[in-house]
mmCIF file of C-alpha atoms in Angstrom:
data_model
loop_
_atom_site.group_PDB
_atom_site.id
_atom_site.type_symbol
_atom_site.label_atom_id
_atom_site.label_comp_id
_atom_site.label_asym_id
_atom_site.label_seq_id
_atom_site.Cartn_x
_atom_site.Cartn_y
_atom_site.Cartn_z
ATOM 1 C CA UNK A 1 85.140 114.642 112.024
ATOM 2 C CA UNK A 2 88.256 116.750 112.716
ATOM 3 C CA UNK A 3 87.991 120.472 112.174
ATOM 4 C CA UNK A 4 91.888 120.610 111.774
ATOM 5 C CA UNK A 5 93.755 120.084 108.380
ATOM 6 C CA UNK A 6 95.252 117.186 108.766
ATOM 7 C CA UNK A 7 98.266 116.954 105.609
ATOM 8 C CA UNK A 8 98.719 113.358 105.499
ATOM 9 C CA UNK A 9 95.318 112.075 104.725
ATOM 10 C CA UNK A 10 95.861 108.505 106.385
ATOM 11 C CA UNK A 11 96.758 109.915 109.331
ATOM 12 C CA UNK A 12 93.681 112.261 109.119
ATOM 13 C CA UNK A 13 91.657 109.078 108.824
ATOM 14 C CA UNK A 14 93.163 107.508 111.942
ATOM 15 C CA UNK A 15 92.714 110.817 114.148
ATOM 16 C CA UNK A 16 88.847 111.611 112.720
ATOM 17 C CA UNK A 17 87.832 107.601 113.431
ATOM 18 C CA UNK A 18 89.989 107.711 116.908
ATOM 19 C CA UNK A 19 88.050 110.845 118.019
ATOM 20 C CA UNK A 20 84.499 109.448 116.943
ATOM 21 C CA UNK A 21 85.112 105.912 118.417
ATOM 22 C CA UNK A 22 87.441 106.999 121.778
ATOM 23 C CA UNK A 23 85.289 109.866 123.567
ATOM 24 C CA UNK A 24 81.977 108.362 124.609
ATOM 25 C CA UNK A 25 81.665 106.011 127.946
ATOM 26 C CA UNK A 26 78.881 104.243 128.610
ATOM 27 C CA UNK A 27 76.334 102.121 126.918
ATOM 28 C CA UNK A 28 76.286 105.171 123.690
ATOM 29 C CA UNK A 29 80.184 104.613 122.879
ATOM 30 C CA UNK A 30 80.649 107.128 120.238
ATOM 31 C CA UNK A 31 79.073 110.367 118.386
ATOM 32 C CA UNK A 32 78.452 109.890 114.852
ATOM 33 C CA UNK A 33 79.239 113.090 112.802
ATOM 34 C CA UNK A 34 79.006 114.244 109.514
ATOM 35 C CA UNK A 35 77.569 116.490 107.147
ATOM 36 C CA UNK A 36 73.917 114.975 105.708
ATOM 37 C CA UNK A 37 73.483 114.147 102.379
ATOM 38 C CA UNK A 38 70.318 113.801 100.635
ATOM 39 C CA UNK A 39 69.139 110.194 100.047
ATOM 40 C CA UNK A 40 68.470 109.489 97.071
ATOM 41 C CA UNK A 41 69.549 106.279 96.278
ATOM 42 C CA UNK A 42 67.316 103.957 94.151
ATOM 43 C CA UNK A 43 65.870 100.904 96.249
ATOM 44 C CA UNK A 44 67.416 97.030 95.447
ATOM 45 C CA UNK A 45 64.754 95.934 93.279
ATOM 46 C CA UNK A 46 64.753 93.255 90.330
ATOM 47 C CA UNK A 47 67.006 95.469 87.915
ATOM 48 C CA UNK A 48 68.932 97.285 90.640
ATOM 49 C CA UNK A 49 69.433 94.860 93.329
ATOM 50 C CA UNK A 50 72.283 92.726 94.327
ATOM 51 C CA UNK A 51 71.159 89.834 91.308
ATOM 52 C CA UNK A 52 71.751 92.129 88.629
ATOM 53 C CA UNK A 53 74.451 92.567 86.159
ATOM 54 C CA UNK A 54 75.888 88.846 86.525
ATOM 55 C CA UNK A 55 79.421 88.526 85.192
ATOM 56 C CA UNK A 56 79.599 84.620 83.780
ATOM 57 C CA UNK A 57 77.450 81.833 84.571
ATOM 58 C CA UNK A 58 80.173 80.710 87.379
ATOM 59 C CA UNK A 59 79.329 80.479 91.100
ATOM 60 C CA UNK A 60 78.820 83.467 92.874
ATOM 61 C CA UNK A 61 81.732 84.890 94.424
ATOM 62 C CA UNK A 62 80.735 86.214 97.378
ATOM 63 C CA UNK A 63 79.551 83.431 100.197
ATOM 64 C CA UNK A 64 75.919 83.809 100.761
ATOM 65 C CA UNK A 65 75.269 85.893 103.907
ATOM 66 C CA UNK A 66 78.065 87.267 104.718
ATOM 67 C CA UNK A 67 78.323 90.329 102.923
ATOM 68 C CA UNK A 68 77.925 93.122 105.331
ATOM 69 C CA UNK A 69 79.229 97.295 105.299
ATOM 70 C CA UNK A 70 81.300 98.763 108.217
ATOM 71 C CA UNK A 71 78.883 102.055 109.128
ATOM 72 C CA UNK A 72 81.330 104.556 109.769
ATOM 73 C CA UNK A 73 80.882 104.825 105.879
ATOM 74 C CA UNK A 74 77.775 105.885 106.480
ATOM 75 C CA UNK A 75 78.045 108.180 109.260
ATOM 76 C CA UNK A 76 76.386 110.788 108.034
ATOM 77 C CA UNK A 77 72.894 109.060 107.493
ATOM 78 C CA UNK A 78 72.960 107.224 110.936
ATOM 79 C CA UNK A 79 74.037 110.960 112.437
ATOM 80 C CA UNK A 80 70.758 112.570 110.344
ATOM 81 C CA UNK A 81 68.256 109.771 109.899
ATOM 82 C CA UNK A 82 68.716 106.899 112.965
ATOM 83 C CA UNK A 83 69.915 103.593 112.496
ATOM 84 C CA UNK A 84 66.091 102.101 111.346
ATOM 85 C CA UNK A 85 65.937 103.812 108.052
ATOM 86 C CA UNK A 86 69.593 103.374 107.123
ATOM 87 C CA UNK A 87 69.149 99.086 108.328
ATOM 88 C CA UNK A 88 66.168 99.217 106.084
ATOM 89 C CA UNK A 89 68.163 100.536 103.049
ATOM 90 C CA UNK A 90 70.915 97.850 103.762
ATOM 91 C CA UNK A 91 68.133 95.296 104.003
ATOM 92 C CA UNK A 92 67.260 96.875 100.438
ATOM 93 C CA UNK A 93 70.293 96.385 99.222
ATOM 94 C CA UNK A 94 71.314 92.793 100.158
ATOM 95 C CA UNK A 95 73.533 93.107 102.884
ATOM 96 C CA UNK A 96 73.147 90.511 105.538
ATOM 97 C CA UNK A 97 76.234 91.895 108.453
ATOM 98 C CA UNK A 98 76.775 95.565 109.975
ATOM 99 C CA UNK A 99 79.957 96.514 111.311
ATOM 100 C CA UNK A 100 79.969 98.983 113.691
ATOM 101 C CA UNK A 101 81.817 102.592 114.610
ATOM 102 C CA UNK A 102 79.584 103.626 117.662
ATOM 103 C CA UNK A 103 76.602 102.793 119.158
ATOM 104 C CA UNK A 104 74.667 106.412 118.587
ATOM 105 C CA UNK A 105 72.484 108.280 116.171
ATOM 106 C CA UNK A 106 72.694 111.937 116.399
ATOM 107 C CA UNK A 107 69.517 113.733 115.884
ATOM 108 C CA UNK A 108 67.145 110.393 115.607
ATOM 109 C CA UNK A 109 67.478 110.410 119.593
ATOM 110 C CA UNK A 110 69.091 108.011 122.016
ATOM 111 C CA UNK A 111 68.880 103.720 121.926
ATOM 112 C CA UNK A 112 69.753 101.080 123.821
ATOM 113 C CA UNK A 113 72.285 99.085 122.707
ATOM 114 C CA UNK A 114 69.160 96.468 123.110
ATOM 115 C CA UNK A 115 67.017 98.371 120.633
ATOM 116 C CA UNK A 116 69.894 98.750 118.341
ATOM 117 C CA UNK A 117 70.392 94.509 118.259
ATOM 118 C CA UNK A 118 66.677 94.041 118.064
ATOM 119 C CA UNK A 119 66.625 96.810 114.947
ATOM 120 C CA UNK A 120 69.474 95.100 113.385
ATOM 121 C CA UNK A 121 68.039 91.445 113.305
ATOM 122 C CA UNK A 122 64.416 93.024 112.621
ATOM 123 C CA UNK A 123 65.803 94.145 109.272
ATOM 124 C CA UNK A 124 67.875 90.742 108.819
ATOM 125 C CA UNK A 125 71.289 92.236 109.812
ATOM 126 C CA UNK A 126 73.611 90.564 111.822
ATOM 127 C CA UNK A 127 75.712 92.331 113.810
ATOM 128 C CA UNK A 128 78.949 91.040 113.067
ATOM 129 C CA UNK A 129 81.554 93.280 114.702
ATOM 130 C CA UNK A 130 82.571 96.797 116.172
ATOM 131 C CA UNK A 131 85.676 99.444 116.363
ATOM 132 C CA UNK A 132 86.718 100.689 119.271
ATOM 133 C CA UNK A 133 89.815 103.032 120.610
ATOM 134 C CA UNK A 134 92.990 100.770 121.184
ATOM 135 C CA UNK A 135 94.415 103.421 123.949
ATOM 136 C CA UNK A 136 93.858 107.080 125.099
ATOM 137 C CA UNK A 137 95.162 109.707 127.433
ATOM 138 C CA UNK A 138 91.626 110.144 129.251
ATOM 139 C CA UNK A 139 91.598 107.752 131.835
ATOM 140 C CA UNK A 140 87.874 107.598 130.698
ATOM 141 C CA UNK A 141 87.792 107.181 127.532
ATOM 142 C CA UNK A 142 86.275 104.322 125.467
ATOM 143 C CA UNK A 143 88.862 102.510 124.449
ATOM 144 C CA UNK A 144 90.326 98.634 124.919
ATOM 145 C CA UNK A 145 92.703 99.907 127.152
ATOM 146 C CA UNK A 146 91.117 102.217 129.900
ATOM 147 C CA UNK A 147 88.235 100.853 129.803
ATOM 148 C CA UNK A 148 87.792 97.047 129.292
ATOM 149 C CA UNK A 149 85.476 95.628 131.053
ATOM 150 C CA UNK A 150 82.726 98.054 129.724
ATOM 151 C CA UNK A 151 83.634 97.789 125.766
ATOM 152 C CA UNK A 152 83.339 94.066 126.272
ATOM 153 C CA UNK A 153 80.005 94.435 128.542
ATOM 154 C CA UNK A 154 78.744 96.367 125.019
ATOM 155 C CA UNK A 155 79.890 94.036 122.933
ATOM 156 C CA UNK A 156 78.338 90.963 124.510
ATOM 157 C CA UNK A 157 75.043 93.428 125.116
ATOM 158 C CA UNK A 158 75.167 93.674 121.308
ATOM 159 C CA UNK A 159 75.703 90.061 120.229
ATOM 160 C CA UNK A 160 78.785 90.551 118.746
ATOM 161 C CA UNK A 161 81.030 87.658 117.550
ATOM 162 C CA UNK A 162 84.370 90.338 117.241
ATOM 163 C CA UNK A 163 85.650 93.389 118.680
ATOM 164 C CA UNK A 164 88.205 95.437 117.637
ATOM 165 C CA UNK A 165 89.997 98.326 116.855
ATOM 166 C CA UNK A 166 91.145 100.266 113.860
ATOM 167 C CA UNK A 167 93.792 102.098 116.040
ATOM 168 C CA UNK A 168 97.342 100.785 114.573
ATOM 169 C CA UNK A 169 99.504 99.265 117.379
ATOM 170 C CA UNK A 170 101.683 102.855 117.692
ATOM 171 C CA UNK A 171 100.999 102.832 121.363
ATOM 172 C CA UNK A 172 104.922 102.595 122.418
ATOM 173 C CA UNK A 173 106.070 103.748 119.084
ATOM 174 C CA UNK A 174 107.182 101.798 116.240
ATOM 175 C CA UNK A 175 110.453 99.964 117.138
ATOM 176 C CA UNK A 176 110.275 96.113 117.635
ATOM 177 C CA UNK A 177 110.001 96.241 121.430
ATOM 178 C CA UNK A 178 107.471 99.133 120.843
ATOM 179 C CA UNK A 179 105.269 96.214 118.542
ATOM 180 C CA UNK A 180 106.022 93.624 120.781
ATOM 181 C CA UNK A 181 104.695 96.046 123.807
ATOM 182 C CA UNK A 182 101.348 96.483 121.811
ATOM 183 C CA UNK A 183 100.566 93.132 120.866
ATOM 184 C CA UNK A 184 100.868 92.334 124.885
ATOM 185 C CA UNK A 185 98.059 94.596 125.187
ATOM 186 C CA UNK A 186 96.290 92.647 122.096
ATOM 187 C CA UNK A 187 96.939 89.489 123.723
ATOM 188 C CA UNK A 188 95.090 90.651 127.064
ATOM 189 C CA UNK A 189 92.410 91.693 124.811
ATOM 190 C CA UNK A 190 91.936 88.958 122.990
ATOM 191 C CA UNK A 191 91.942 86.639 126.111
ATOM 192 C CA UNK A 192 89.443 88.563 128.073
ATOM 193 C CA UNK A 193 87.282 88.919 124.526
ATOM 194 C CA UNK A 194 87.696 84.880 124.109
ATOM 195 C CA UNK A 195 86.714 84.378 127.823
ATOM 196 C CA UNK A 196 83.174 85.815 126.953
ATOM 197 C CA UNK A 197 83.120 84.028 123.694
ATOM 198 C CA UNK A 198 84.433 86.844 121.531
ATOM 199 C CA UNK A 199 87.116 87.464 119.165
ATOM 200 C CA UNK A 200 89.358 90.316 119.384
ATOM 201 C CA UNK A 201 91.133 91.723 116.172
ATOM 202 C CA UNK A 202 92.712 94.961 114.528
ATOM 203 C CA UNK A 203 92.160 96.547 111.402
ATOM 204 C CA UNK A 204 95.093 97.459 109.455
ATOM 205 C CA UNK A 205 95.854 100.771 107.418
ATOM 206 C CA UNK A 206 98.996 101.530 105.583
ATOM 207 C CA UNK A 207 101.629 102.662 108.176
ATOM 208 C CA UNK A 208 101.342 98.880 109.405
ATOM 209 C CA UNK A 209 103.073 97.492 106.531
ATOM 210 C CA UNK A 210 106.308 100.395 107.043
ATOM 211 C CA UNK A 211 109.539 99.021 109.228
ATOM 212 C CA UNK A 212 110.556 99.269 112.609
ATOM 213 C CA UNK A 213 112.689 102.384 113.299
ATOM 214 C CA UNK A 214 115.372 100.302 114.748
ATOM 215 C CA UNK A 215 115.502 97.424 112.351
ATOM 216 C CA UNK A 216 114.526 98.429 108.459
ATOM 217 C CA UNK A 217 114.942 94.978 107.789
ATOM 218 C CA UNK A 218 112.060 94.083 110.157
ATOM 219 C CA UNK A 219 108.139 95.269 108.953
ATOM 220 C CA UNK A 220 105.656 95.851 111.659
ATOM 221 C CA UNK A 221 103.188 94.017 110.320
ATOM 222 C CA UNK A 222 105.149 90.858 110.343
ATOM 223 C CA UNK A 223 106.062 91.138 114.366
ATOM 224 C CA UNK A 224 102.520 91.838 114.731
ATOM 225 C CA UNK A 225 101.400 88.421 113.702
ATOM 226 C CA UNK A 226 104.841 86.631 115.230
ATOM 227 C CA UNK A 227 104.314 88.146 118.684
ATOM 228 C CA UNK A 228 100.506 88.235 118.815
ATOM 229 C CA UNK A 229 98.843 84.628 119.868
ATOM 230 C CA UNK A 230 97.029 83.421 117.331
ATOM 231 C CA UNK A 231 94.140 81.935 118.945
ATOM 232 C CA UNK A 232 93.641 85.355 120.990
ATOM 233 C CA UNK A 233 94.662 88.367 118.417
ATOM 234 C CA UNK A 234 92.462 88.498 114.780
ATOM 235 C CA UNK A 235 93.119 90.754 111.757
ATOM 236 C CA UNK A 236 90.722 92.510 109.467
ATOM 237 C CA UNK A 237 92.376 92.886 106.734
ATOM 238 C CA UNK A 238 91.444 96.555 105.021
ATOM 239 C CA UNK A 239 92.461 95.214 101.308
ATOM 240 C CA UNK A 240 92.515 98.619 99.903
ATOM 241 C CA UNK A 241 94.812 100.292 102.533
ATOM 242 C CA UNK A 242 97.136 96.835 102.784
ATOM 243 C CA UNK A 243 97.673 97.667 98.919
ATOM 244 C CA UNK A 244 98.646 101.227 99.219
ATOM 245 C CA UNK A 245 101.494 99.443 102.095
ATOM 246 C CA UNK A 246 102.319 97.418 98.844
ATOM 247 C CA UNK A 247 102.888 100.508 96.972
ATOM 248 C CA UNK A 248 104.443 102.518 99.466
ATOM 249 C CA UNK A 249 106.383 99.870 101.320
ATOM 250 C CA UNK A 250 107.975 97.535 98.650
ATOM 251 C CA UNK A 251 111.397 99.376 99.315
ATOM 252 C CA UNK A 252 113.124 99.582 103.020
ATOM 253 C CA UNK A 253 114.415 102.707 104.131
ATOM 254 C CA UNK A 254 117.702 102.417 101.883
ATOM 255 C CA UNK A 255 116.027 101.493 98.707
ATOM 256 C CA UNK A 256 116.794 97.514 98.545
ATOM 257 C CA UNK A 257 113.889 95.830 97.337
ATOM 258 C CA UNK A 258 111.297 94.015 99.866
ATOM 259 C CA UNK A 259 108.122 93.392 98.060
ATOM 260 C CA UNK A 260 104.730 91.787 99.447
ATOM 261 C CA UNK A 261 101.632 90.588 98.274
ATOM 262 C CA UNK A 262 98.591 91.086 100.958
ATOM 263 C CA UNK A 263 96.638 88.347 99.240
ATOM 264 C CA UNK A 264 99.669 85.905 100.524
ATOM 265 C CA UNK A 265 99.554 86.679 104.460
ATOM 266 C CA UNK A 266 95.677 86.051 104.142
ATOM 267 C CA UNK A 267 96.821 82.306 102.260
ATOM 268 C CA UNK A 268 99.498 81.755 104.710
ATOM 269 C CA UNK A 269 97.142 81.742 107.849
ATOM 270 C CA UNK A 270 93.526 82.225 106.325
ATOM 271 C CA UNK A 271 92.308 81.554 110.373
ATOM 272 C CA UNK A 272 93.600 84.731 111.348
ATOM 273 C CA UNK A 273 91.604 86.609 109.230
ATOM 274 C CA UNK A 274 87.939 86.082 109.790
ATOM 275 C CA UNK A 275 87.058 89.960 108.889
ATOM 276 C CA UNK A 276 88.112 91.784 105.701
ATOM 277 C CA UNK A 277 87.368 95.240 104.080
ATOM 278 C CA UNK A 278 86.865 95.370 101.207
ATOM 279 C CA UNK A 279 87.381 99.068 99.736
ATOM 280 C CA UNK A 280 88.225 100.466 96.304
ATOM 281 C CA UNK A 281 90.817 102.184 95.045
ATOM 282 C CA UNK A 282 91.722 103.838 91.621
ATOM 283 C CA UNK A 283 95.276 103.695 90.685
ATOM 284 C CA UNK A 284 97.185 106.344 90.540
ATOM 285 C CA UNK A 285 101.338 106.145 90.806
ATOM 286 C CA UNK A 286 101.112 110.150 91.078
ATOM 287 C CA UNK A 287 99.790 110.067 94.279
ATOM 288 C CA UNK A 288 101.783 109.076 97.003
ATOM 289 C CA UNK A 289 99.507 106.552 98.404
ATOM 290 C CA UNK A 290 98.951 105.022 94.941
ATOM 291 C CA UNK A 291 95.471 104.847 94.797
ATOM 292 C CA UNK A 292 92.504 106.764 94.614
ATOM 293 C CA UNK A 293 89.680 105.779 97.183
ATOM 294 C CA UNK A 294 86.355 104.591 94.696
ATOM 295 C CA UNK A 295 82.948 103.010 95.630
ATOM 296 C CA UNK A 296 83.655 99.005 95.103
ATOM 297 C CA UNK A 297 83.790 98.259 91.903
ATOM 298 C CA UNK A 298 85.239 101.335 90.262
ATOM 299 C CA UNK A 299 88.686 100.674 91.321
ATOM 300 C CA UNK A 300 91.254 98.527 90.161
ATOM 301 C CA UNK A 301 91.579 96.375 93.400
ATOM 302 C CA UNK A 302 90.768 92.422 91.736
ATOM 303 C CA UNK A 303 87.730 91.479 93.761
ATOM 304 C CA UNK A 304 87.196 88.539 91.656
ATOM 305 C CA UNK A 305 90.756 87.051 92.202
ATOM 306 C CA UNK A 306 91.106 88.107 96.079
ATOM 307 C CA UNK A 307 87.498 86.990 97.497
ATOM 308 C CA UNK A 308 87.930 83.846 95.508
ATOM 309 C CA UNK A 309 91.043 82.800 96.736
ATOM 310 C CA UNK A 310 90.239 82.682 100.218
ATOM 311 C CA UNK A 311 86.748 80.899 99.658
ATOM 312 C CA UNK A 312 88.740 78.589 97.239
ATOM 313 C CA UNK A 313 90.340 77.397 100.198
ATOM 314 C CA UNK A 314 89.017 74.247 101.919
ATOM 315 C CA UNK A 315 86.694 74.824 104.813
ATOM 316 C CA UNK A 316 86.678 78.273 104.319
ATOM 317 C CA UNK A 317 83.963 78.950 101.877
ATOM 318 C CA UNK A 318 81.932 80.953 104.598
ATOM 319 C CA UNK A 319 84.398 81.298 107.016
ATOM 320 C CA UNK A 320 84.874 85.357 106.917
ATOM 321 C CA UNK A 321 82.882 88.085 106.291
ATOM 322 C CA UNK A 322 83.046 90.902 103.846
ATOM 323 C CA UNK A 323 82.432 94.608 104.906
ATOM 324 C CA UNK A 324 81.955 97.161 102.440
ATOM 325 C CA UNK A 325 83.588 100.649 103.242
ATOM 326 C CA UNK A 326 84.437 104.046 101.509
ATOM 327 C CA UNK A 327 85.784 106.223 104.212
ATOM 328 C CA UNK A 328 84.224 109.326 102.647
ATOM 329 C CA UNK A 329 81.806 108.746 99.505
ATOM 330 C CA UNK A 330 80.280 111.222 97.593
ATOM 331 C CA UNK A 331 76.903 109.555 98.715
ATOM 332 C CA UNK A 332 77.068 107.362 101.069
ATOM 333 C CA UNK A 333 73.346 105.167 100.184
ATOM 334 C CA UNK A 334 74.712 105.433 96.660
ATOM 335 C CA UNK A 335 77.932 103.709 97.711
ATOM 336 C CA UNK A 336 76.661 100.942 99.704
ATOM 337 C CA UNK A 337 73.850 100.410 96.911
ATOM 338 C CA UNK A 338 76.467 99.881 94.328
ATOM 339 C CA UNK A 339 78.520 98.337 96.278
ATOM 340 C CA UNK A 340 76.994 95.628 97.063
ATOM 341 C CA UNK A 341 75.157 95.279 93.854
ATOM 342 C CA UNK A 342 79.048 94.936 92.067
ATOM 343 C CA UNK A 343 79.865 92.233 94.371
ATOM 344 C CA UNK A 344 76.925 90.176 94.103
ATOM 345 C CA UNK A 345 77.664 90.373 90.426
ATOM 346 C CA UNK A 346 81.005 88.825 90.556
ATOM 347 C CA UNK A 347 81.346 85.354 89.305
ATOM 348 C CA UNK A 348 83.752 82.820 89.549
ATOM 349 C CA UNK A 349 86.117 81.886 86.412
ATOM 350 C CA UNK A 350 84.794 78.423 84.918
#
């Protein structure tokens, strides 16, 4: 993580997950840091596991086998303990996916990225997708853009089904040509990612939902998706940080009113979005994001409503996936215990 104070706390985000995913080459592709924290979460077991606390006698929100946790929220474990004892505590816990931020374990010693697959499905974990740099200065660096060929290479090494960044498309700056300069670069992606039977896609925080510099009336999010091929660029939509856009961007620049609802982009082309976060937030209209970052489940984010209004939709019952994340827990087994014990809970309205 960062050593610098970093005011906005967004942007702090962006720079700490940019330097852990954009630095490493080769078949390790990032460092995972953090402090260690004891772990002393309680094992998944008939009272605490991902059956428990049923909400209704509905059917099950979530899709069978397809809930999964992106790692970087547990950092700190894989950076301390390896990746085999933090799999088995996912296996624990009921998580069938891993999303990951680097290929790496700190202290437990170096892995193959054909270890790391084999761990993964020996604990029943499917390894669903990865974040990686969109663009750096280093002509070396591990990112989509200076290095290609070798981020797909890993990729394919690893199984995965998607690869993509977290990196916002800021590249060029953030007037429309600037956008439609960076979703070029997605569409290259995501063709050379489809030509090896991949998908390519980009994770969304905040900022994405602001307006273009040069046109208020314009939001970046929206040229994103016009100028972007659809059968080439993907988004994983980060629910939490799309609804702090909502309450930060509702109003343009000069106050006239120009409200969203994320829910609606995901209804409007539910193929684009075969990835989601799903994060927690508290709100809180004193803050200037408007939320609160909480493990899932102690927010005020509707779970209930947003997961089952995709899945409502025909055909696309189990057509996404569902990745846990807290970008800095108080306990990160904790977290991803609860986490995915609240969302197994969730039932659908009768």
């Amino acid at each position: 993580m960062s050593r610098f104070f970093q005011p906005d706390p967004e942007l702090g985000h962006r720079l700490s997950r940019r330097g852990m995913l954009g630095v490493a080459a080769g078949a390790t592709a990032a460092a995972l840091l953090g402090a260690a924290a004891p772990a002393t979460a309680a094992p998944a077991t008939a009272s605490t596991g991902p059956a428990s606390g049923a909400k209704g006698r509905g059917r099950p929100v979530l899709p069978p086998g397809r809930l999964g946790i992106q790692l970087y929220s547990l950092r700190d474990k894989v950076s301390t303990l390896g990746f085999g004892p933090v799999f088995a505590e996912l296996e624990r816990y009921g998580y069938d996916e891993v999303e990951f931020a680097g290929y790496t374990q700190g202290s437990a010693g170096p892995i193959t990225l054909a270890q790391l697959k084999r761990l993964a499905r020996n604990h029943g974990l499917n390894p669903i997708g990865s974040h990686v740099g969109y663009h750096s200065a280093d002509p070396n660096a591990y990112t989509f853009a200076q290095n290609l060929t070798k981020v797909l290479d890993d990729a394919q090494a690893l199984g995965l089904k998607h690869i993509g960044t977290a990196a916002g498309p800021f590249r060029y700056g953030s007037t429309v040509d600037a956008w439609k300069r960076a979703a070029e670069d997605f569409n290259t992606y995501g063709a050379a990612a489809k030509a090896r039977g991949m998908k390519f896609y980009q994770h969304n925080h905040s900022e994405e939902f602001s307006f273009a510099t040069d046109n208020p009336k314009v939001r970046l999010y929206d040229i994103l998706l016009k100028e972007t091929d659809p059968d080439l660029v993907y988004l994983e939509m980060d629910i939490y940080w799309a609804y702090v856009g909502q309450f930060r961007f509702s109003k343009r620049p000069d106050g006239t009113p120009a409200p969203f609802e994320p829910l609606n982009y995901v209804l409007r082309q539910p193929d684009r979005y075969p990835l989601f976060h799903v994060k927690d937030g508290e709100s809180d209209p004193s803050n200037p994001y408007g939320y609160r970052m909480t493990d899932v489940g102690d927010g005020d984010i509707d779970y209930q409503r947003f997961i089952s209004a995709v899945t409502r939709l025909r055909g696309h019952r189990l057509a996404h996936h569902w990745q846990a994340e807290h970008d800095n827990p108080a306990e990160s087994f904790t977290f991803a215990r609860r986490s995915s014990a609240h969302l197994h809970s969730l039932r659908e309205k009768c």
